[in-house]
Amino acid sequence: GAGVSQSPSNKVTEKGKDVELRCDPISGHTALYWYRQSLGQGLEFLIYFQGNSAPDKSGLPSDRFSAERTGGSVSTLTIQRTQQEDSAVYLCASSLPASGPSYNEQFFGPGTRLTVL
Amino acid sequence: AQSVAQPEDQVNVAEGNPLTVKCTYSVSGNPYLFWYVQYPNRGLQFLLKYITGDNLVKGSYGFEAEFNKSQTSFHLKKPSALVSDSALYFCAVRDGDNTGKLIFGQGTTLQVKP
């Protein structure tokens, strides 16, 4: 079956421009996550959507970052007025319901490599 | 707050030898612990998880991990390393009982030499 897909795979942009990164989760997965992986650093949690609940935005580093998930499926991460420190690989993951004791593992997409010049 | 630590940036092992990648955790409440692997130019892949039950958890590709409550550790192990095991390994902990959010360690690069 199809896994998590992300587009574009690479994005080069100029400082100050806005970018949109897209994530298509595995069909039927109600939970969707965004992480950021910077060079030499681990994975940094950004935001988490679970069904119709309010998203957990606690990891968004600034108000330049936002994300939405339309129709409980596709998600878009938007970075406004990009800065050089935003350069990283942005990873999306999805899972079956992730609340309560029956925790379901996350499946990751290949990532979008963002370079801000 | 939940956290995990991977004390080694890199682990070097000869092919055929046993390998251990270390992880320690700090949680309030029940620990939900995970190992993921990232092969070069590929996304993260789930290896195994500990939620409850046996302290020795078996996962993909012959890997296993031992949950040790007294030492707050969850080390990843394999009896006989392969060159193809060379990759970046991440330990992670669930950030509470009612969230899917994972907190990841900094990662450990495993280098298996022929």
Short mmCIF file of C-alpha atoms in Angstrom, two decimals, chain A residues 33 35 37 40-43 45 48 56 58-59 91 98-110 113, chain B residues 32 34 36 38 41-46 49 51 88 90 94-95 97-107:
data_model
loop_
_atom_site.label_atom_id
_atom_site.label_comp_id
_atom_site.label_asym_id
_atom_site.label_seq_id
_atom_site.Cartn_x
_atom_site.Cartn_y
_atom_site.Cartn_z
CA TYR A 33 2.47 14.88 12.77
CA TYR A 35 8.71 17.20 12.73
CA GLN A 37 15.27 17.57 11.44
CA GLY A 40 23.42 17.76 13.61
CA GLN A 41 20.24 17.78 15.65
CA GLY A 42 17.56 15.28 16.41
CA LEU A 43 13.94 15.41 15.42
CA PHE A 45 8.28 18.06 17.16
CA TYR A 48 0.16 17.09 15.85
CA ASP A 56 -1.23 20.38 19.49
CA SER A 58 3.21 23.39 21.15
CA GLY A 59 6.27 22.70 19.00
CA LEU A 91 9.19 15.25 8.12
CA ALA A 98 -2.71 7.76 19.11
CA SER A 99 -4.54 8.59 22.31
CA GLY A 100 -5.02 6.27 25.26
CA PRO A 101 -3.20 3.03 26.08
CA SER A 102 -3.37 1.50 22.60
CA TYR A 103 -0.58 3.49 21.08
CA ASN A 104 -0.04 3.09 17.35
CA GLU A 105 3.36 3.69 15.83
CA GLN A 106 4.00 6.53 13.42
CA PHE A 107 4.88 6.02 9.77
CA PHE A 108 7.13 8.67 8.30
CA GLY A 109 7.31 10.21 4.88
CA PRO A 110 10.59 10.82 3.02
CA ARG A 113 14.51 19.34 2.35
CA TYR B 32 6.06 4.31 26.03
CA PHE B 34 10.39 3.48 20.69
CA TYR B 36 13.37 4.26 14.84
CA GLN B 38 16.94 6.29 9.35
CA ASN B 41 18.46 9.46 2.12
CA ARG B 42 15.40 7.67 3.41
CA GLY B 43 12.67 8.41 5.92
CA LEU B 44 12.46 7.06 9.43
CA GLN B 45 11.37 3.47 9.89
CA PHE B 46 9.83 2.02 13.01
CA LYS B 49 8.27 -0.32 20.88
CA ILE B 51 4.46 -0.23 26.14
CA LEU B 88 21.11 6.72 12.18
CA PHE B 90 16.67 7.38 17.20
CA ARG B 94 5.69 9.28 24.09
CA ASP B 95 4.99 12.65 25.64
CA ASP B 97 -0.63 9.03 28.03
CA ASN B 98 -3.09 10.96 25.90
CA THR B 99 -1.03 12.26 23.04
CA GLY B 100 0.62 10.87 19.98
CA LYS B 101 3.49 13.32 20.24
CA LEU B 102 6.93 11.72 20.44
CA ILE B 103 10.05 13.23 21.97
CA PHE B 104 13.14 12.04 20.11
CA GLY B 105 16.72 11.71 21.21
CA GLN B 106 19.55 13.31 19.28
CA GLY B 107 20.28 10.14 17.37
#
